[in-house]
mmCIF file of C-alpha atoms in Angstrom:
data_model
loop_
_atom_site.group_PDB
_atom_site.id
_atom_site.type_symbol
_atom_site.label_atom_id
_atom_site.label_comp_id
_atom_site.label_asym_id
_atom_site.label_seq_id
_atom_site.Cartn_x
_atom_site.Cartn_y
_atom_site.Cartn_z
ATOM 1 C CA MET A 1 -43.972 18.535 53.993
ATOM 2 C CA SER A 2 -43.558 21.362 51.495
ATOM 3 C CA ALA A 3 -40.319 19.836 50.128
ATOM 4 C CA LEU A 4 -42.205 16.772 48.872
ATOM 5 C CA SER A 5 -42.922 16.667 45.159
ATOM 6 C CA PRO A 6 -46.392 15.577 43.971
ATOM 7 C CA ARG A 7 -44.896 12.274 42.814
ATOM 8 C CA ASP A 8 -43.335 11.674 46.250
ATOM 9 C CA ARG A 9 -46.784 12.015 47.837
ATOM 10 C CA MET A 10 -48.407 9.200 45.842
ATOM 11 C CA ILE A 11 -47.948 5.642 47.123
ATOM 12 C CA VAL A 12 -48.882 2.670 44.934
ATOM 13 C CA PRO A 13 -49.679 -0.577 46.772
ATOM 14 C CA LEU A 14 -48.301 -3.739 45.233
ATOM 15 C CA ASP A 15 -51.330 -5.801 46.210
ATOM 16 C CA VAL A 16 -50.596 -8.769 43.972
ATOM 17 C CA PRO A 17 -49.870 -12.458 44.705
ATOM 18 C CA THR A 18 -46.357 -12.807 43.286
ATOM 19 C CA VAL A 19 -43.128 -10.876 42.938
ATOM 20 C CA ASP A 20 -43.308 -11.366 39.168
ATOM 21 C CA ASP A 21 -46.704 -9.638 39.151
ATOM 22 C CA ALA A 22 -45.211 -6.824 41.210
ATOM 23 C CA TYR A 23 -42.293 -6.362 38.842
ATOM 24 C CA ALA A 24 -44.715 -6.191 35.894
ATOM 25 C CA ILE A 25 -46.481 -3.284 37.625
ATOM 26 C CA ILE A 26 -43.205 -1.570 38.486
ATOM 27 C CA ASP A 27 -42.055 -1.895 34.868
ATOM 28 C CA ASP A 28 -45.383 -0.510 33.614
ATOM 29 C CA LEU A 29 -45.178 2.491 35.917
ATOM 30 C CA GLY A 30 -41.543 3.321 35.202
ATOM 31 C CA ASP A 31 -40.544 6.741 36.504
ATOM 32 C CA SER A 32 -44.165 7.823 37.072
ATOM 33 C CA VAL A 33 -44.016 6.345 40.605
ATOM 34 C CA SER A 34 -41.306 6.574 43.259
ATOM 35 C CA PHE A 35 -43.078 5.117 46.306
ATOM 36 C CA TYR A 36 -44.487 1.580 46.727
ATOM 37 C CA LYS A 37 -46.404 -0.132 49.504
ATOM 38 C CA ILE A 38 -45.994 -3.815 50.353
ATOM 39 C CA GLY A 39 -48.608 -5.492 52.527
ATOM 40 C CA TYR A 40 -49.479 -8.972 53.725
ATOM 41 C CA GLN A 41 -50.289 -10.559 50.380
ATOM 42 C CA LEU A 42 -46.970 -9.832 48.701
ATOM 43 C CA GLY A 43 -44.957 -9.714 51.911
ATOM 44 C CA TYR A 44 -45.597 -13.397 52.527
ATOM 45 C CA ALA A 45 -44.756 -14.238 48.897
ATOM 46 C CA GLY A 46 -41.259 -12.775 48.605
ATOM 47 C CA GLY A 47 -42.138 -9.139 49.164
ATOM 48 C CA PHE A 48 -39.414 -8.521 51.729
ATOM 49 C CA ASP A 49 -36.684 -9.294 49.205
ATOM 50 C CA LEU A 50 -38.511 -7.138 46.666
ATOM 51 C CA ALA A 51 -38.571 -4.307 49.204
ATOM 52 C CA ARG A 52 -34.803 -4.514 49.562
ATOM 53 C CA ASP A 53 -34.410 -4.424 45.767
ATOM 54 C CA LEU A 54 -36.652 -1.353 45.489
ATOM 55 C CA ILE A 55 -34.739 0.430 48.236
ATOM 56 C CA ALA A 56 -31.462 -0.381 46.481
ATOM 57 C CA ASP A 57 -33.005 1.164 43.341
ATOM 58 C CA ASP A 58 -33.689 4.421 45.235
ATOM 59 C CA LYS A 59 -37.423 3.830 45.566
ATOM 60 C CA ASP A 60 -39.263 4.564 48.793
ATOM 61 C CA VAL A 61 -40.942 1.565 50.432
ATOM 62 C CA PHE A 62 -43.898 1.485 52.801
ATOM 63 C CA MET A 63 -44.125 -1.790 54.725
ATOM 64 C CA ASP A 64 -47.816 -1.996 55.583
ATOM 65 C CA LEU A 65 -47.642 -4.731 58.209
ATOM 66 C CA LYS A 66 -50.016 -3.257 60.814
ATOM 67 C CA LEU A 67 -48.057 -4.767 63.679
ATOM 68 C CA LEU A 68 -49.818 -5.617 66.931
ATOM 69 C CA ASP A 69 -48.265 -7.975 69.481
ATOM 70 C CA ILE A 70 -46.536 -8.024 72.841
ATOM 71 C CA ASP A 71 -44.066 -5.199 73.396
ATOM 72 C CA ASN A 72 -40.879 -7.203 72.939
ATOM 73 C CA THR A 73 -42.073 -8.743 69.682
ATOM 74 C CA ILE A 74 -43.106 -5.356 68.297
ATOM 75 C CA GLU A 75 -39.790 -3.767 69.204
ATOM 76 C CA LYS A 76 -37.736 -6.523 67.571
ATOM 77 C CA GLY A 77 -39.928 -6.567 64.465
ATOM 78 C CA VAL A 78 -39.489 -2.832 64.054
ATOM 79 C CA ILE A 79 -35.731 -3.179 64.377
ATOM 80 C CA SER A 80 -35.730 -5.655 61.471
ATOM 81 C CA ILE A 81 -37.768 -3.331 59.257
ATOM 82 C CA ARG A 82 -35.648 -0.369 60.334
ATOM 83 C CA ASP A 83 -32.466 -2.143 59.290
ATOM 84 C CA MET A 84 -34.013 -3.028 55.922
ATOM 85 C CA GLY A 85 -34.195 0.681 55.046
ATOM 86 C CA ALA A 86 -37.960 1.051 54.636
ATOM 87 C CA LYS A 87 -39.404 4.553 54.863
ATOM 88 C CA PHE A 88 -42.810 3.765 56.406
ATOM 89 C CA LEU A 89 -44.084 1.016 58.698
ATOM 90 C CA THR A 90 -47.599 0.698 60.099
ATOM 91 C CA ILE A 91 -48.482 -0.198 63.681
ATOM 92 C CA HIS A 92 -52.037 -0.621 64.961
ATOM 93 C CA ALA A 93 -52.596 2.468 67.097
ATOM 94 C CA TYR A 94 -52.690 0.811 70.510
ATOM 95 C CA PRO A 95 -50.623 2.845 73.005
ATOM 96 C CA LYS A 96 -48.388 0.022 74.277
ATOM 97 C CA ALA A 97 -47.685 -1.252 70.768
ATOM 98 C CA MET A 98 -46.796 2.222 69.526
ATOM 99 C CA ARG A 99 -44.482 2.930 72.437
ATOM 100 C CA ALA A 100 -42.669 -0.351 71.804
ATOM 101 C CA ALA A 101 -42.386 0.490 68.104
ATOM 102 C CA VAL A 102 -40.891 3.900 68.885
ATOM 103 C CA GLN A 103 -38.336 2.180 71.101
ATOM 104 C CA GLY A 104 -37.409 -0.149 68.250
ATOM 105 C CA ARG A 105 -37.179 2.663 65.715
ATOM 106 C CA GLY A 106 -34.627 4.558 67.758
ATOM 107 C CA ASP A 107 -32.947 7.546 66.119
ATOM 108 C CA THR A 108 -33.351 6.404 62.510
ATOM 109 C CA ASN A 109 -35.149 7.511 59.358
ATOM 110 C CA LEU A 110 -37.928 4.928 59.652
ATOM 111 C CA ASN A 111 -41.326 6.626 59.911
ATOM 112 C CA LEU A 112 -43.844 4.842 62.123
ATOM 113 C CA LEU A 113 -47.505 5.275 61.228
ATOM 114 C CA GLY A 114 -50.354 4.526 63.620
ATOM 115 C CA VAL A 115 -53.310 2.870 61.913
ATOM 116 C CA THR A 116 -56.425 4.517 63.339
ATOM 117 C CA VAL A 117 -59.546 2.933 61.776
ATOM 118 C CA LEU A 118 -59.420 0.992 58.510
ATOM 119 C CA THR A 119 -61.145 2.829 55.649
ATOM 120 C CA SER A 120 -63.199 -0.293 54.911
ATOM 121 C CA MET A 121 -64.922 0.129 58.292
ATOM 122 C CA ASP A 122 -67.783 2.384 59.359
ATOM 123 C CA ASP A 123 -69.777 2.874 62.573
ATOM 124 C CA ALA A 124 -71.801 -0.287 62.012
ATOM 125 C CA ASP A 125 -68.647 -2.361 61.580
ATOM 126 C CA LEU A 126 -67.197 -0.975 64.791
ATOM 127 C CA ALA A 127 -70.409 -1.686 66.677
ATOM 128 C CA GLU A 128 -70.359 -5.277 65.415
ATOM 129 C CA ALA A 129 -66.790 -5.572 66.744
ATOM 130 C CA GLY A 130 -67.861 -4.363 70.171
ATOM 131 C CA TYR A 131 -66.754 -0.728 70.063
ATOM 132 C CA LEU A 132 -69.116 1.723 71.761
ATOM 133 C CA ILE A 133 -67.689 4.680 69.852
ATOM 134 C CA SER A 134 -68.065 6.137 66.361
ATOM 135 C CA ALA A 135 -65.388 5.775 63.694
ATOM 136 C CA LYS A 136 -64.784 9.522 63.810
ATOM 137 C CA ASP A 137 -64.264 9.546 67.583
ATOM 138 C CA LEU A 138 -62.084 6.431 67.555
ATOM 139 C CA VAL A 139 -59.850 7.908 64.849
ATOM 140 C CA ALA A 140 -59.438 11.062 66.960
ATOM 141 C CA LYS A 141 -58.627 9.070 70.097
ATOM 142 C CA ARG A 142 -56.052 6.929 68.327
ATOM 143 C CA ALA A 143 -54.486 9.949 66.603
ATOM 144 C CA ALA A 144 -53.985 11.595 69.987
ATOM 145 C CA ASN A 145 -52.466 8.363 71.333
ATOM 146 C CA ALA A 146 -50.097 8.205 68.344
ATOM 147 C CA ARG A 147 -48.856 11.717 69.012
ATOM 148 C CA ALA A 148 -48.387 10.999 72.705
ATOM 149 C CA ALA A 149 -46.408 7.834 71.888
ATOM 150 C CA GLY A 150 -43.958 9.715 69.650
ATOM 151 C CA MET A 151 -45.114 8.231 66.348
ATOM 152 C CA ASP A 152 -44.204 9.908 63.053
ATOM 153 C CA GLY A 153 -47.663 9.889 61.525
ATOM 154 C CA ILE A 154 -51.057 8.260 61.255
ATOM 155 C CA VAL A 155 -53.148 6.473 58.669
ATOM 156 C CA CYS A 156 -56.728 7.669 58.410
ATOM 157 C CA SER A 157 -59.432 8.380 55.866
ATOM 158 C CA ALA A 158 -59.027 11.602 53.913
ATOM 159 C CA GLN A 159 -62.457 12.521 55.251
ATOM 160 C CA GLU A 160 -60.857 12.796 58.698
ATOM 161 C CA ALA A 161 -57.547 14.382 57.640
ATOM 162 C CA GLY A 162 -58.482 17.977 58.417
ATOM 163 C CA ALA A 163 -59.733 17.229 61.909
ATOM 164 C CA MET A 164 -56.763 14.970 62.614
ATOM 165 C CA ARG A 165 -54.287 17.669 61.600
ATOM 166 C CA ALA A 166 -55.533 19.750 64.518
ATOM 167 C CA ILE A 167 -54.823 16.792 66.816
ATOM 168 C CA VAL A 168 -51.444 15.574 65.543
ATOM 169 C CA GLY A 169 -49.996 18.996 64.716
ATOM 170 C CA PRO A 170 -47.974 20.142 61.697
ATOM 171 C CA ASP A 171 -45.028 17.758 61.945
ATOM 172 C CA MET A 172 -46.685 14.339 61.863
ATOM 173 C CA SER A 173 -47.523 12.801 58.481
ATOM 174 C CA ILE A 174 -51.087 11.993 57.531
ATOM 175 C CA VAL A 175 -51.343 9.079 55.090
ATOM 176 C CA THR A 176 -54.715 8.426 53.501
ATOM 177 C CA PRO A 177 -55.832 5.264 51.703
ATOM 178 C CA GLY A 178 -59.223 4.992 50.021
ATOM 179 C CA ILE A 179 -58.286 7.509 47.314
ATOM 180 C CA ARG A 180 -60.476 7.350 44.230
ATOM 181 C CA PRO A 181 -60.233 9.751 41.267
ATOM 182 C CA GLU A 182 -63.511 11.094 39.932
ATOM 183 C CA GLY A 183 -65.481 8.444 38.056
ATOM 184 C CA THR A 184 -63.696 5.377 39.454
ATOM 185 C CA ASP A 185 -65.255 2.527 41.433
ATOM 186 C CA ILE A 186 -64.903 2.757 45.239
ATOM 187 C CA GLY A 187 -64.822 -1.061 45.599
ATOM 188 C CA ASP A 188 -64.937 -2.201 49.248
ATOM 189 C CA GLN A 189 -63.902 1.183 50.633
ATOM 190 C CA LYS A 190 -66.463 3.167 52.627
ATOM 191 C CA ARG A 191 -64.679 6.427 53.518
ATOM 192 C CA VAL A 192 -63.130 7.680 50.264
ATOM 193 C CA MET A 193 -62.064 10.962 48.623
ATOM 194 C CA THR A 194 -60.527 12.225 45.376
ATOM 195 C CA PRO A 195 -56.778 13.018 45.272
ATOM 196 C CA SER A 196 -57.144 16.793 45.075
ATOM 197 C CA LYS A 197 -59.734 16.908 47.848
ATOM 198 C CA ALA A 198 -57.588 14.689 50.061
ATOM 199 C CA ILE A 199 -54.598 17.013 49.694
ATOM 200 C CA ALA A 200 -56.800 20.037 50.303
ATOM 201 C CA ALA A 201 -58.144 18.343 53.430
ATOM 202 C CA GLY A 202 -54.649 18.038 54.892
ATOM 203 C CA ALA A 203 -53.293 14.675 53.736
ATOM 204 C CA ASP A 204 -49.554 14.446 53.061
ATOM 205 C CA TYR A 205 -49.432 11.087 51.293
ATOM 206 C CA LEU A 206 -52.107 9.310 49.231
ATOM 207 C CA VAL A 207 -52.317 5.551 48.775
ATOM 208 C CA VAL A 208 -53.809 4.910 45.336
ATOM 209 C CA GLY A 209 -54.238 1.277 44.368
ATOM 210 C CA ARG A 210 -57.001 -0.085 42.174
ATOM 211 C CA PRO A 211 -57.506 3.060 40.069
ATOM 212 C CA ILE A 212 -53.888 2.694 38.927
ATOM 213 C CA LEU A 213 -53.466 -1.074 38.977
ATOM 214 C CA GLN A 214 -56.693 -1.696 37.040
ATOM 215 C CA ALA A 215 -56.155 1.098 34.512
ATOM 216 C CA ASP A 216 -55.603 0.271 30.837
ATOM 217 C CA ASN A 217 -52.538 2.514 30.934
ATOM 218 C CA ARG A 218 -51.115 2.493 34.444
ATOM 219 C CA SER A 219 -48.407 5.114 33.948
ATOM 220 C CA ASP A 220 -50.870 7.566 32.377
ATOM 221 C CA MET A 221 -53.268 7.126 35.290
ATOM 222 C CA ALA A 222 -50.421 7.618 37.771
ATOM 223 C CA ARG A 223 -49.407 10.847 36.044
ATOM 224 C CA ARG A 224 -53.022 12.051 36.000
ATOM 225 C CA ILE A 225 -53.208 11.577 39.748
ATOM 226 C CA THR A 226 -49.829 13.277 40.272
ATOM 227 C CA ASP A 227 -51.104 16.229 38.215
ATOM 228 C CA ASP A 228 -54.226 16.335 40.374
ATOM 229 C CA ILE A 229 -52.057 16.448 43.497
ATOM 230 C CA ALA A 230 -49.912 19.224 41.981
ATOM 231 C CA LYS A 231 -52.964 21.359 41.218
ATOM 232 C CA ALA A 232 -54.223 20.939 44.771
ATOM 233 C CA LEU A 233 -50.843 21.989 46.181
ATOM 234 C CA GLU A 234 -50.864 25.162 44.060
ATOM 235 C CA LYS A 235 -54.099 26.409 45.649
#
């Protein structure tokens, strides 16, 4: 991971309803951002074509689709995303689903990320859903399953990044959403951390959405966060 620049480590989610809205953000950010995430909202509104355009423009694209289905469907879906040229794709960290995804990825540059526990969820949310395990323990279990399945990385809270590094080892990527610079609103996230602390904790990539998208000057905020990442990497 040492070859990654601070800018390469910051991922901006295009969580907007239309492709036009997404292009407005991309234009605002200019060369301050090189890596974008496309999820359900934009994906179902033309985001797949936008992803292809970004890839053609030498941007990295993270398809945050959180796939979970029968093995054959997962494998074929991954093949489609693989052929698109995306860099990252998320799979819910269920062992069978991850093994099918690895089969679909084959020997390509697509990086498969196992989603452990969503950062909007805490122990009470898991209990309500019927899990008899804490968020911390479930993240650890799913991280171990991701490594065993041959995944390329995991998605977890930055609060868990250090402990998960010991489980997944040095070669798997740790991607952390729920990143909030000092003084910004945490919104609906429950397990959050600042950019510099997340890097220090062991995260490789940071997903930073609302602090950038809602900023008065998006490119300035993006550069502030990149600078924060750079300072953390120097320590």
